[in-house]
CSV table of C-alpha atoms and ligand atoms in Angstrom, one decimal:
chain,number,residue,atom,x,y,z
M,1,MET,CA,11.1,-23.8,14.0
M,2,LYS,CA,8.7,-21.9,12.2
M,3,LYS,CA,6.1,-23.8,10.1
M,4,GLU,CA,5.7,-23.0,7.0
M,5,ARG,CA,3.1,-21.1,5.4
M,6,LEU,CA,0.2,-22.4,2.6
M,7,ASP,CA,-1.9,-20.9,0.8
M,8,THR,CA,-4.8,-23.3,0.6
M,9,PRO,CA,-8.0,-24.3,-1.3
M,10,ARG,CA,-8.9,-23.0,1.7
M,11,THR,CA,-7.7,-19.3,1.8
M,12,LYS,CA,-7.8,-19.5,-1.6
M,13,GLY,CA,-11.9,-19.9,-1.3
M,14,LEU,CA,-12.0,-17.2,0.9
M,15,ARG,CA,-9.7,-15.1,-1.6
M,16,ILE,CA,-12.4,-16.0,-4.6
M,17,SER,CA,-14.9,-14.5,-1.1
M,18,LEU,CA,-13.5,-11.0,-0.8
M,19,VAL,CA,-13.2,-10.2,-4.0
M,20,LYS,CA,-16.9,-10.9,-5.0
M,21,ASP,CA,-17.1,-8.2,-1.7
M,22,LEU,CA,-14.4,-5.7,-3.1
M,23,ARG,CA,-16.2,-6.0,-6.7
M,24,GLN,CA,-20.1,-5.6,-5.1
M,25,LYS,CA,-18.8,-2.4,-2.7
M,26,GLY,CA,-18.0,-0.6,-6.1
M,27,ILE,CA,-14.3,-2.0,-7.3
M,28,THR,CA,-13.7,-2.9,-11.0
M,29,ASP,CA,-10.1,-2.4,-12.0
M,30,GLU,CA,-9.4,-6.6,-13.1
M,31,ASN,CA,-6.1,-6.6,-12.4
M,32,VAL,CA,-6.9,-4.8,-9.0
M,33,LEU,CA,-9.1,-8.1,-8.1
M,34,ASN,CA,-6.9,-9.9,-9.4
M,35,ALA,CA,-4.1,-9.1,-7.3
M,36,ILE,CA,-6.0,-9.5,-4.8
M,37,SER,CA,-7.1,-13.0,-6.0
M,38,GLU,CA,-3.3,-14.1,-6.1
M,39,VAL,CA,-1.2,-12.7,-3.1
M,40,PRO,CA,-1.8,-14.3,0.0
M,41,ARG,CA,-3.2,-12.0,2.0
M,42,HIS,CA,-2.8,-14.6,5.1
M,43,PHE,CA,0.9,-14.4,4.6
M,44,PHE,CA,0.9,-10.5,6.1
M,45,PHE,CA,-1.2,-11.8,9.7
M,46,ASP,CA,0.5,-14.0,12.3
M,47,GLU,CA,-1.1,-18.2,11.8
M,48,GLU,CA,-3.6,-17.5,13.9
M,49,PHE,CA,-5.3,-14.5,12.4
M,50,GLU,CA,-5.3,-16.6,9.1
M,51,THR,CA,-9.5,-15.7,8.6
M,52,ILE,CA,-9.1,-12.2,9.7
M,53,ALA,CA,-7.0,-11.9,6.9
M,54,TYR,CA,-9.8,-12.4,3.9
M,55,GLU,CA,-12.5,-10.4,6.7
M,56,ASP,CA,-12.9,-6.8,5.1
M,57,ARG,CA,-11.0,-5.2,7.9
M,58,ALA,CA,-8.6,-3.5,9.1
M,59,PHE,CA,-6.3,-4.8,11.3
M,60,PRO,CA,-3.5,-4.2,13.8
M,61,ILE,CA,0.4,-5.4,13.4
M,62,ALA,CA,3.3,-4.2,15.0
M,63,ALA,CA,4.8,-1.0,16.6
M,64,ASN,CA,0.5,0.0,16.7
M,65,GLN,CA,0.4,0.2,13.2
M,66,THR,CA,-1.9,-0.7,10.9
M,67,ILE,CA,-2.6,-3.2,7.9
M,68,SER,CA,-5.1,-1.0,5.9
M,69,GLN,CA,-8.6,-2.8,4.9
M,70,PRO,CA,-8.8,-4.8,1.3
M,71,TYR,CA,-11.5,-2.3,0.5
M,72,THR,CA,-9.1,0.7,1.3
M,73,VAL,CA,-6.2,-1.0,-0.9
M,74,ALA,CA,-8.2,-2.2,-3.8
M,75,PHE,CA,-9.7,1.3,-3.8
M,76,GLN,CA,-6.4,3.3,-3.5
M,77,SER,CA,-4.5,0.9,-6.4
M,78,GLU,CA,-7.6,1.7,-8.7
M,79,LEU,CA,-7.1,5.1,-8.2
M,80,LEU,CA,-3.5,5.0,-9.4
M,81,GLN,CA,-4.4,3.8,-12.3
M,82,VAL,CA,-1.2,1.3,-11.8
M,83,LYS,CA,0.3,0.5,-15.3
M,84,LYS,CA,2.5,-2.8,-15.8
M,85,PHE,CA,6.5,-1.2,-16.1
M,86,ASP,CA,5.0,1.9,-13.1
M,87,LYS,CA,7.7,3.3,-10.7
M,88,ILE,CA,6.0,3.3,-7.7
M,89,LEU,CA,7.0,5.7,-4.2
M,90,GLU,CA,4.8,3.9,-1.7
M,91,ILE,CA,5.0,5.8,1.9
M,92,GLY,CA,4.7,3.4,4.6
M,93,THR,CA,5.6,0.5,3.9
M,94,GLY,CA,3.3,-1.3,7.3
M,95,SER,CA,3.0,-5.2,6.9
M,96,MET,CA,3.9,-5.3,3.0
M,97,TYR,CA,0.5,-5.9,1.7
M,98,GLN,CA,-0.3,-2.5,-0.5
M,99,ALA,CA,4.0,-2.9,-1.3
M,100,THR,CA,3.1,-6.0,-3.4
M,101,ILE,CA,-0.5,-5.9,-4.4
M,102,LEU,CA,1.5,-2.9,-6.3
M,103,ALA,CA,4.1,-5.3,-7.4
M,104,GLU,CA,1.8,-8.5,-8.4
M,105,MET,CA,0.4,-5.7,-10.7
M,106,GLY,CA,3.5,-5.4,-13.0
M,107,ALA,CA,5.5,-2.2,-11.2
M,108,THR,CA,8.3,-1.8,-9.6
M,109,VAL,CA,7.8,-1.0,-6.3
M,110,ILE,CA,9.8,1.3,-3.7
M,111,THR,CA,8.5,1.3,-0.4
M,112,ILE,CA,9.8,4.0,2.7
M,113,GLU,CA,8.6,2.9,6.4
M,114,ARG,CA,9.8,5.7,9.4
M,115,GLN,CA,9.9,2.7,11.8
M,116,LYS,CA,12.5,0.7,12.5
M,117,GLU,CA,10.7,-2.7,13.9
M,118,LEU,CA,8.5,-2.8,11.2
M,119,TYR,CA,11.0,-1.7,8.5
M,120,ASN,CA,12.7,-5.3,9.8
M,121,GLN,CA,10.2,-7.4,9.4
M,122,THR,CA,11.1,-6.8,5.8
M,123,ASN,CA,13.7,-9.4,6.0
M,124,ASN,CA,11.6,-12.2,6.5
M,125,PHE,CA,9.1,-11.0,4.2
M,126,LEU,CA,8.2,-14.2,2.3
M,127,LEU,CA,6.5,-13.6,-1.0
M,128,LYS,CA,10.7,-12.7,-1.6
M,129,SER,CA,11.3,-15.1,-4.7
M,130,LYS,CA,8.4,-14.1,-5.6
M,131,TYR,CA,9.1,-10.4,-5.8
M,132,PRO,CA,12.7,-9.9,-5.6
M,133,SER,CA,14.4,-6.8,-4.3
M,134,SER,CA,14.6,-5.2,-8.2
M,135,LYS,CA,10.8,-5.4,-8.4
M,136,LEU,CA,9.7,-4.6,-4.7
M,137,LYS,CA,12.3,-2.6,-2.3
M,138,PHE,CA,12.2,-1.6,1.4
M,139,ILE,CA,13.5,1.7,3.3
M,140,TYR,CA,13.8,2.6,6.1
M,141,GLY,CA,13.4,6.0,6.1
M,142,ASP,CA,11.2,9.6,6.1
M,143,GLY,CA,8.8,9.6,4.0
M,144,PHE,CA,8.0,13.5,3.7
M,145,GLU,CA,11.7,12.7,2.4
M,146,GLY,CA,10.9,10.9,-0.4
M,147,LEU,CA,13.7,9.0,-2.2
M,148,PRO,CA,15.4,11.6,-4.5
M,149,THR,CA,17.7,9.1,-5.7
M,150,PHE,CA,15.1,7.0,-7.4
M,151,ALA,CA,13.1,10.2,-8.9
M,152,PRO,CA,11.4,10.8,-10.6
M,153,PHE,CA,8.3,7.9,-10.1
M,154,ASP,CA,5.3,7.5,-12.3
M,155,LYS,CA,3.4,7.0,-9.7
M,156,ILE,CA,3.1,7.8,-5.5
M,157,ILE,CA,0.9,6.3,-2.9
M,158,ILE,CA,1.2,7.1,0.6
M,159,THR,CA,-0.5,4.8,3.1
M,160,CYS,CA,-0.9,6.8,6.3
M,161,GLY,CA,-3.1,10.0,6.9
M,162,ALA,CA,-0.5,13.2,5.8
M,163,PRO,CA,-1.4,16.7,7.4
M,164,PHE,CA,-0.5,18.4,3.8
M,165,ILE,CA,0.7,17.6,0.2
M,166,PRO,CA,4.6,16.6,1.2
M,167,PRO,CA,6.0,19.3,-1.1
M,168,LYS,CA,9.2,16.7,-1.8
M,169,LEU,CA,6.7,13.9,-2.7
M,170,ILE,CA,5.1,15.9,-5.4
M,171,GLN,CA,8.4,17.1,-6.8
M,172,GLN,CA,9.7,13.8,-7.0
M,173,LEU,CA,6.4,13.2,-9.6
M,174,LYS,CA,6.8,12.5,-12.8
M,175,ILE,CA,4.9,15.6,-15.1
M,176,GLY,CA,1.5,13.4,-15.3
M,177,GLY,CA,2.9,11.2,-13.1
M,178,ILE,CA,-0.9,10.6,-10.4
M,179,MET,CA,-0.3,11.1,-6.8
M,180,VAL,CA,-3.0,9.2,-4.2
M,181,ILE,CA,-3.1,10.6,-0.8
M,182,PRO,CA,-5.4,10.8,2.3
M,183,LEU,CA,-5.5,14.3,3.6
M,184,ALA,CA,-6.1,15.0,6.8
M,185,SER,CA,-9.8,17.2,8.0
M,186,ASP,CA,-9.8,15.6,11.5
M,187,GLU,CA,-9.9,12.1,12.2
M,188,HIS,CA,-11.0,11.5,9.1
M,189,HIS,CA,-9.1,11.2,5.9
M,190,LYS,CA,-10.4,12.2,1.8
M,191,MET,CA,-8.5,10.5,-0.3
M,192,TRP,CA,-7.0,12.5,-2.9
M,193,ARG,CA,-6.2,12.2,-6.5
M,194,ILE,CA,-3.3,14.3,-7.8
M,195,THR,CA,-2.1,14.8,-11.5
M,196,LYS,CA,0.8,16.8,-12.1
M,197,VAL,CA,-0.2,18.2,-15.4
M,198,ASP,CA,3.2,20.3,-15.5
M,199,ASP,CA,4.9,21.5,-12.7
M,200,GLU,CA,3.2,24.5,-12.0
M,201,ASN,CA,-0.6,22.7,-12.4
M,202,TYR,CA,-2.3,19.4,-10.7
M,203,ASN,CA,-5.6,18.7,-11.3
M,204,GLU,CA,-7.8,17.4,-8.1
M,205,GLU,CA,-9.7,14.9,-7.4
M,206,VAL,CA,-11.4,14.7,-3.8
M,207,PHE,CA,-12.8,11.3,-2.9
M,208,SER,CA,-14.6,9.8,0.4
M,209,ASP,CA,-13.8,9.2,3.7
M,210,PHE,CA,-10.8,7.0,4.8
M,211,SER,CA,-9.2,6.2,8.5
M,212,PHE,CA,-5.7,6.0,8.7
M,213,VAL,CA,-2.6,6.1,11.5
M,214,PRO,CA,-1.0,9.5,11.2
M,215,MET,CA,2.2,10.0,9.3
M,216,LEU,CA,4.8,11.3,11.0
M,217,PRO,CA,7.7,12.9,10.7
M,218,GLY,CA,11.7,11.6,10.8
M,219,THR,CA,12.1,7.8,12.2
M,220,GLN,CA,11.2,5.7,14.9
M,221,LYS,CA,14.4,3.3,16.4
F,301,SAH,N1,0.6,-0.1,3.2
F,301,SAH,C1,0.5,-0.7,4.4
F,301,SAH,C2,-0.6,0.1,5.8
F,301,SAH,C3,0.5,0.5,7.0
F,301,SAH,S1,-0.2,1.2,8.0
F,301,SAH,C4,0.1,-1.5,4.3
F,301,SAH,O1,0.0,-2.4,3.5
F,301,SAH,O2,-0.3,-2.8,5.5
F,301,SAH,C5,0.2,3.1,7.7
F,301,SAH,C6,2.1,3.4,7.8
F,301,SAH,O3,2.6,4.5,7.6
F,301,SAH,C7,2.7,2.8,9.1
F,301,SAH,O4,3.5,1.7,9.4
F,301,SAH,C8,3.8,3.7,9.7
F,301,SAH,O5,4.6,3.6,10.8
F,301,SAH,C9,4.5,4.6,8.0
F,301,SAH,N2,4.6,5.6,8.3
F,301,SAH,C10,4.2,6.7,9.1
F,301,SAH,N3,4.9,8.4,9.1
F,301,SAH,C11,5.6,7.9,7.6
F,301,SAH,C12,6.2,8.6,7.6
F,301,SAH,N4,7.0,9.9,7.0
F,301,SAH,N5,7.2,8.0,6.2
F,301,SAH,C13,7.3,7.0,6.4
F,301,SAH,N6,6.2,5.1,7.0
F,301,SAH,C14,5.8,6.2,7.7
């Protein structure tokens, strides 16, 4: 039988150190820092990697993918200017950690994953009782298509390296909405924040380099 996962004084302490580290690296949004201090990141890792969960580094998960580094999660979440009750679309569910952080910040989150193996793991989401599917919904599909039935979204966050701004995603963003997207140049990605001013006009801001697994078309069984 699987042992119950616990959030102990030790893991809580590790989170306090992680938050301190993220503050020193320049993260200032208190709602983001608070969410990181609330969500037990080790629940998204296999048990033997409990301590590594609180180091500021990316880590391999199933299907050759990675759980983003805490700094990257914090940086993207900060750029997104999350407000309570925002409806947010995430592309690239992966470990579910980024989506959970956004849900903890009070947003309603819908997240898409193209790899069946990773999507299937969302059935074992350990924090389901705290974030039911009305708050955090997992979808198997191709992020390039977005989710027209749930559109428009207040915010869209892409957590894989995109080759270009997917036109269908921009369409599904509300006027005044924000998209945070790592856009490929070479093997690195520059983080972009795109604000939809109206149907023809976008405000674009470019931030520093990050490294992501690629955003790929279609789904994988
Ligand atoms: N947000 C994740 C990061 C996972 S890595 C986390 O917190 O752990 C990026 C993920 O994007 C991978 O799981 C990859 O399979 C997925 N991905 C890549 N292209 C995609 C696409 N077109 N649609 C949906 N997901 C995609």
